[in-house]
Amino acid sequence: MGQPDKNAPVDKRAISLKLTVLTRQMRMSFDQSVASIGVTRSQWTLIAVIARRPAATQREVAEILEMSEASTGRLIDRLCADGLLERRPKEDDRRAYCVHLTEAAGAILEKISAVASEHEKIAFAGFSDDDLKKLDGYLSLIAANLAGSR
């Protein structure tokens, strides 16, 4: 097989499909790996959001996760009952509560982070730091383009 024709049109649909398939593969592989920790995708995702945004309100978490507030509330309730999260009154708004990780969630987060590091090592094998910076820039541009089209 020879070199690709540099004058041939770029197959944007094939690239879009590849991104979709890669996203699905990464998500499924990660989900299988963290299943042994005892958390579902929605649970580890919410824990990760709170780790990055401590004291976020239920509404803020719902927006970040692109979920309804009711679904987010049920998930938070479940994780509170499991001892992984806790609600605390918001200092400047008595009607709102902020969500915080407990020590138990911190331990799970460490395990999830270790799994994530291993997955990143596998997924990005063969990439230089410069390659990853470019990839990050390209993906950010795609995200901005899609956000602008709404």
Coordinates of N, CA and C in Angstrom, one line a residue:
M1 N 0.9 -1.2 0.0 CA 0.0 0.0 0.0 C 0.9 1.2 0.0
G2 N 0.6 2.2 -0.8 CA 1.4 3.4 -1.0 C 1.0 4.5 0.0
Q3 N 1.6 5.6 -0.1 CA 1.3 6.8 0.7 C -0.1 7.3 0.4
P4 N -0.7 7.9 1.4 CA -2.1 8.5 1.1 C -1.9 9.7 0.2
D5 N -2.9 9.9 -0.6 CA -2.9 11.0 -1.6 C -3.2 12.3 -0.8
K6 N -2.1 13.1 -0.8 CA -2.2 14.4 -0.1 C -3.2 15.4 -0.7
N7 N -3.6 15.1 -1.9 CA -4.6 16.0 -2.6 C -6.0 15.5 -2.4
A8 N -6.2 14.3 -1.9 CA -7.5 13.7 -1.7 C -8.3 14.5 -0.6
P9 N -9.6 14.7 -0.8 CA -10.3 15.4 0.3 C -10.3 14.7 1.6
V10 N -10.3 15.4 2.7 CA -10.3 14.9 4.0 C -11.7 14.3 4.3
D11 N -11.8 13.1 4.8 CA -13.0 12.5 5.1 C -13.5 12.9 6.5
K12 N -14.2 14.0 6.7 CA -14.6 14.5 8.0 C -15.5 13.6 8.7
R13 N -16.4 12.9 7.9 CA -17.3 12.0 8.5 C -16.6 10.8 9.2
A14 N -15.5 10.3 8.5 CA -14.7 9.2 9.1 C -14.1 9.7 10.4
I15 N -13.6 10.9 10.4 CA -13.0 11.5 11.6 C -14.0 11.6 12.7
S16 N -15.2 12.1 12.4 CA -16.3 12.2 13.4 C -16.6 10.8 14.0
L17 N -16.7 9.9 13.1 CA -17.1 8.5 13.5 C -16.0 8.0 14.4
K18 N -14.7 8.2 14.0 CA -13.6 7.7 14.8 C -13.6 8.3 16.2
L19 N -13.9 9.6 16.3 CA -14.0 10.3 17.6 C -15.1 9.7 18.5
T20 N -16.2 9.4 17.8 CA -17.4 8.8 18.6 C -17.0 7.4 19.1
V21 N -16.4 6.6 18.2 CA -16.1 5.2 18.6 C -15.0 5.2 19.7
L22 N -14.0 6.1 19.5 CA -12.9 6.2 20.6 C -13.5 6.6 21.9
T23 N -14.4 7.6 21.9 CA -15.0 8.0 23.2 C -15.7 6.9 23.8
R24 N -16.5 6.1 23.0 CA -17.2 5.0 23.6 C -16.2 3.9 24.1
Q25 N -15.2 3.6 23.4 CA -14.2 2.6 23.8 C -13.5 3.0 25.1
M26 N -13.1 4.3 25.2 CA -12.5 4.8 26.4 C -13.4 4.7 27.6
R27 N -14.7 5.1 27.4 CA -15.6 5.1 28.5 C -15.9 3.7 28.9
M28 N -16.1 2.7 28.0 CA -16.4 1.3 28.4 C -15.2 0.7 29.1
S29 N -14.0 0.9 28.6 CA -12.9 0.3 29.2 C -12.7 0.9 30.6
F30 N -12.8 2.1 30.8 CA -12.7 2.8 32.1 C -13.8 2.3 33.1
D31 N -15.0 2.2 32.6 CA -16.1 1.7 33.4 C -15.8 0.3 33.9
Q32 N -15.3 -0.6 33.0 CA -15.0 -1.9 33.4 C -13.9 -2.0 34.5
S33 N -12.9 -1.1 34.4 CA -11.8 -1.0 35.3 C -12.3 -0.5 36.7
V34 N -13.2 0.4 36.7 CA -13.6 1.0 38.0 C -14.7 0.2 38.7
A35 N -15.3 -0.7 37.9 CA -16.4 -1.6 38.5 C -15.9 -2.3 39.7
S36 N -14.6 -2.7 39.7 CA -14.1 -3.5 40.8 C -13.9 -2.6 42.1
I37 N -14.0 -1.3 41.9 CA -13.9 -0.4 43.0 C -15.3 -0.3 43.6
G38 N -16.3 -0.6 42.8 CA -17.7 -0.6 43.4 C -18.4 0.7 43.1
V39 N -18.1 1.4 42.0 CA -18.8 2.6 41.6 C -19.2 2.5 40.1
T40 N -20.3 3.1 39.9 CA -20.8 3.2 38.5 C -20.3 4.5 37.8
R41 N -20.5 4.6 36.5 CA -20.0 5.8 35.8 C -20.6 7.1 36.4
S42 N -21.9 7.1 36.7 CA -22.5 8.3 37.2 C -22.0 8.6 38.6
Q43 N -21.7 7.6 39.4 CA -21.1 7.9 40.7 C -19.7 8.4 40.6
W44 N -18.8 7.7 39.8 CA -17.4 8.2 39.8 C -17.3 9.6 39.1
T45 N -18.2 9.8 38.2 CA -18.2 11.1 37.5 C -18.6 12.2 38.5
L46 N -19.6 12.0 39.3 CA -20.1 13.0 40.3 C -19.0 13.2 41.3
I47 N -18.4 12.1 41.8 CA -17.3 12.3 42.7 C -16.1 13.1 42.2
A48 N -15.8 12.8 40.9 CA -14.7 13.6 40.2 C -15.1 15.1 40.1
V49 N -16.4 15.4 39.8 CA -16.8 16.8 39.7 C -16.7 17.5 41.1
I50 N -17.1 16.8 42.1 CA -17.0 17.4 43.4 C -15.5 17.6 43.9
A51 N -14.7 16.7 43.5 CA -13.3 16.8 43.8 C -12.7 18.0 43.1
R52 N -13.1 18.3 41.9 CA -12.6 19.5 41.1 C -13.3 20.8 41.5
R53 N -14.6 20.6 42.0 CA -15.4 21.8 42.4 C -16.0 21.6 43.8
P54 N -15.1 21.6 44.8 CA -15.6 21.4 46.2 C -16.6 22.5 46.5
A55 N -17.7 22.1 47.2 CA -18.7 23.0 47.7 C -19.6 23.5 46.6
A56 N -19.7 22.7 45.5 CA -20.6 23.1 44.4 C -22.0 22.8 44.9
T57 N -23.0 23.5 44.4 CA -24.4 23.2 44.7 C -24.9 22.1 43.8
Q58 N -26.0 21.6 44.1 CA -26.7 20.6 43.3 C -26.9 21.1 41.9
R59 N -27.4 22.3 41.8 CA -27.6 23.0 40.5 C -26.4 23.0 39.7
E60 N -25.3 23.5 40.3 CA -24.0 23.6 39.6 C -23.5 22.2 39.1
V61 N -23.7 21.2 39.9 CA -23.3 19.8 39.6 C -24.1 19.4 38.4
A62 N -25.4 19.6 38.4 CA -26.3 19.2 37.4 C -25.9 19.8 36.0
E63 N -25.5 21.1 36.1 CA -25.1 21.8 34.8 C -23.8 21.2 34.3
I64 N -22.9 20.9 35.2 CA -21.6 20.4 34.7 C -21.8 19.0 34.1
L65 N -22.6 18.2 34.7 CA -22.9 16.8 34.3 C -23.9 16.8 33.1
E66 N -24.5 17.9 32.9 CA -25.6 18.0 31.9 C -26.7 17.0 32.2
M67 N -27.1 17.0 33.4 CA -28.2 16.1 33.9 C -29.3 17.0 34.5
S68 N -30.5 16.5 34.7 CA -31.5 17.3 35.4 C -31.1 17.4 36.9
E69 N -31.7 18.4 37.5 CA -31.4 18.6 38.9 C -32.0 17.5 39.7
A70 N -33.2 17.0 39.3 CA -33.8 15.9 40.0 C -32.9 14.6 40.0
S71 N -32.4 14.3 38.8 CA -31.5 13.1 38.7 C -30.2 13.3 39.5
T72 N -29.7 14.5 39.4 CA -28.5 14.8 40.2 C -28.8 14.7 41.7
G73 N -29.9 15.2 42.1 CA -30.3 15.1 43.5 C -30.4 13.7 44.0
R74 N -31.0 12.8 43.2 CA -31.1 11.4 43.6 C -29.7 10.8 43.7
L75 N -28.8 11.1 42.8 CA -27.5 10.5 42.8 C -26.7 11.0 44.0
I76 N -26.9 12.3 44.3 CA -26.2 12.9 45.5 C -26.8 12.2 46.7
D77 N -28.1 12.0 46.8 CA -28.7 11.4 47.9 C -28.1 10.0 48.1
R78 N -28.0 9.2 47.0 CA -27.4 7.9 47.1 C -26.0 7.9 47.6
L79 N -25.2 8.8 47.1 CA -23.8 8.9 47.6 C -23.7 9.4 49.0
C80 N -24.6 10.2 49.4 CA -24.6 10.7 50.8 C -25.0 9.5 51.7
A81 N -26.0 8.7 51.3 CA -26.4 7.5 52.1 C -25.2 6.5 52.1
D82 N -24.4 6.4 51.1 CA -23.2 5.5 51.1 C -22.0 6.1 51.8
G83 N -22.2 7.3 52.3 CA -21.1 7.9 53.1 C -20.0 8.5 52.3
L84 N -20.2 8.8 51.0 CA -19.2 9.3 50.1 C -19.3 10.8 49.9
L85 N -20.5 11.3 50.1 CA -20.7 12.8 50.0 C -21.5 13.3 51.2
E86 N -21.4 14.6 51.4 CA -22.3 15.2 52.4 C -22.7 16.5 51.9
R87 N -23.9 16.9 52.4 CA -24.4 18.2 52.1 C -24.2 19.1 53.3
R88 N -23.8 20.3 53.0 CA -23.7 21.3 54.0 C -24.4 22.6 53.6
P89 N -25.0 23.3 54.5 CA -25.7 24.6 54.1 C -24.7 25.5 53.5
K90 N -25.2 26.2 52.4 CA -24.4 27.2 51.8 C -24.4 28.5 52.6
E91 N -23.2 29.0 52.8 CA -23.1 30.1 53.8 C -23.9 31.4 53.4
D92 N -24.0 31.7 52.1 CA -24.6 32.9 51.7 C -26.1 32.7 51.2
D93 N -26.6 31.4 51.3 CA -27.9 31.2 50.8 C -28.5 30.0 51.6
R94 N -29.3 30.3 52.6 CA -29.8 29.3 53.5 C -30.7 28.2 52.8
R95 N -31.2 28.5 51.6 CA -32.0 27.6 50.9 C -31.2 26.5 50.1
A96 N -29.9 26.8 49.9 CA -29.1 25.9 49.1 C -28.1 25.2 50.0
Y97 N -27.7 24.0 49.4 CA -26.7 23.2 50.1 C -25.5 23.0 49.1
C98 N -24.3 22.9 49.7 CA -23.1 22.6 49.0 C -22.8 21.1 49.2
V99 N -22.2 20.5 48.2 CA -21.8 19.1 48.2 C -20.3 19.0 48.5
H100 N -20.0 18.1 49.4 CA -18.6 17.9 49.7 C -18.2 16.4 49.8
L101 N -17.0 16.1 49.4 CA -16.5 14.7 49.6 C -16.3 14.4 51.0
T102 N -16.5 13.1 51.4 CA -16.1 12.6 52.7 C -14.7 12.0 52.6
E103 N -14.2 11.6 53.7 CA -12.9 10.9 53.6 C -13.0 9.6 52.9
A104 N -14.1 8.9 53.0 CA -14.3 7.6 52.2 C -14.3 7.9 50.7
A105 N -14.8 9.0 50.3 CA -14.8 9.3 48.9 C -13.4 9.6 48.4
G106 N -12.6 10.2 49.3 CA -11.2 10.5 49.0 C -10.4 9.3 48.7
A107 N -10.7 8.2 49.4 CA -10.0 6.9 49.2 C -10.4 6.3 47.8
I108 N -11.7 6.4 47.5 CA -12.2 5.9 46.2 C -11.6 6.8 45.1
L109 N -11.5 8.1 45.3 CA -11.0 9.0 44.3 C -9.5 8.6 44.0
E110 N -8.8 8.2 45.0 CA -7.4 7.8 44.8 C -7.3 6.6 43.9
K111 N -8.2 5.6 44.2 CA -8.2 4.4 43.3 C -8.7 4.7 41.9
I112 N -9.7 5.6 41.8 CA -10.1 6.0 40.4 C -9.0 6.7 39.7
S113 N -8.3 7.6 40.4 CA -7.1 8.3 39.8 C -6.1 7.4 39.3
A114 N -5.8 6.3 40.0 CA -4.8 5.3 39.6 C -5.2 4.6 38.4
V115 N -6.5 4.3 38.3 CA -7.1 3.6 37.1 C -7.0 4.6 35.9
A116 N -7.3 5.8 36.2 CA -7.3 6.8 35.1 C -5.9 7.0 34.6
S117 N -4.9 7.1 35.5 CA -3.5 7.2 35.0 C -3.1 6.1 34.2
E118 N -3.5 4.9 34.5 CA -3.1 3.7 33.7 C -3.8 3.8 32.3
H119 N -5.0 4.2 32.3 CA -5.7 4.3 31.0 C -5.1 5.4 30.1
E120 N -4.7 6.5 30.7 CA -4.1 7.5 30.0 C -2.7 7.1 29.4
K121 N -2.0 6.3 30.2 CA -0.7 5.8 29.8 C -0.9 4.9 28.5
I122 N -1.9 4.1 28.6 CA -2.2 3.2 27.4 C -2.7 4.0 26.2
A123 N -3.7 4.9 26.4 CA -4.3 5.6 25.3 C -3.3 6.6 24.6
F124 N -2.4 7.2 25.4 CA -1.5 8.2 24.8 C -0.1 7.7 24.6
A125 N 0.1 6.4 24.6 CA 1.4 5.8 24.3 C 1.9 6.2 22.9
G126 N 3.1 6.6 22.8 CA 3.7 7.0 21.5 C 3.5 8.5 21.2
F127 N 2.8 9.2 22.1 CA 2.6 10.7 21.9 C 3.6 11.5 22.7
S128 N 4.2 12.5 22.0 CA 5.1 13.4 22.8 C 4.2 14.4 23.5
D129 N 4.9 15.2 24.4 CA 4.1 16.2 25.1 C 3.6 17.3 24.0
D130 N 4.4 17.5 23.0 CA 4.0 18.5 22.0 C 2.8 17.9 21.2
D131 N 2.8 16.6 20.9 CA 1.6 16.0 20.3 C 0.4 16.2 21.1
L132 N 0.5 15.9 22.4 CA -0.6 16.0 23.3 C -1.1 17.5 23.4
K133 N -0.2 18.4 23.4 CA -0.7 19.8 23.4 C -1.4 20.2 22.2
K134 N -0.9 19.7 21.0 CA -1.7 19.9 19.8 C -3.0 19.3 19.8
L135 N -3.1 18.0 20.2 CA -4.3 17.3 20.3 C -5.3 18.0 21.2
D136 N -4.8 18.5 22.3 CA -5.7 19.2 23.2 C -6.2 20.5 22.6
G137 N -5.4 21.2 21.9 CA -5.8 22.4 21.1 C -6.9 22.0 20.1
Y138 N -6.7 21.0 19.3 CA -7.6 20.6 18.3 C -9.0 20.2 18.9
L139 N -8.9 19.4 20.0 CA -10.2 19.0 20.6 C -10.9 20.2 21.3
S140 N -10.1 21.2 21.8 CA -10.7 22.4 22.3 C -11.4 23.2 21.2
L141 N -10.8 23.3 20.1 CA -11.4 24.0 18.9 C -12.7 23.3 18.5
I142 N -12.7 22.0 18.4 CA -13.9 21.3 18.0 C -15.0 21.6 19.1
A143 N -14.6 21.5 20.4 CA -15.6 21.8 21.4 C -16.2 23.2 21.3
A144 N -15.3 24.2 21.0 CA -15.7 25.6 20.9 C -16.6 25.7 19.6
N145 N -16.3 25.1 18.5 CA -17.1 25.1 17.3 C -18.5 24.6 17.6
L146 N -18.5 23.5 18.3 CA -19.8 22.9 18.6 C -20.6 23.7 19.6
A147 N -20.0 24.3 20.6 CA -20.7 25.2 21.5 C -21.2 26.4 20.8
G148 N -20.5 26.9 19.8 CA -20.9 28.1 19.0 C -22.1 27.8 18.1
S149 N -22.3 26.5 17.8 CA -23.3 26.2 16.8 C -24.7 26.0 17.5
R150 N -24.7 26.1 18.8 CA -26.0 25.8 19.5 C -26.9 27.0 19.4

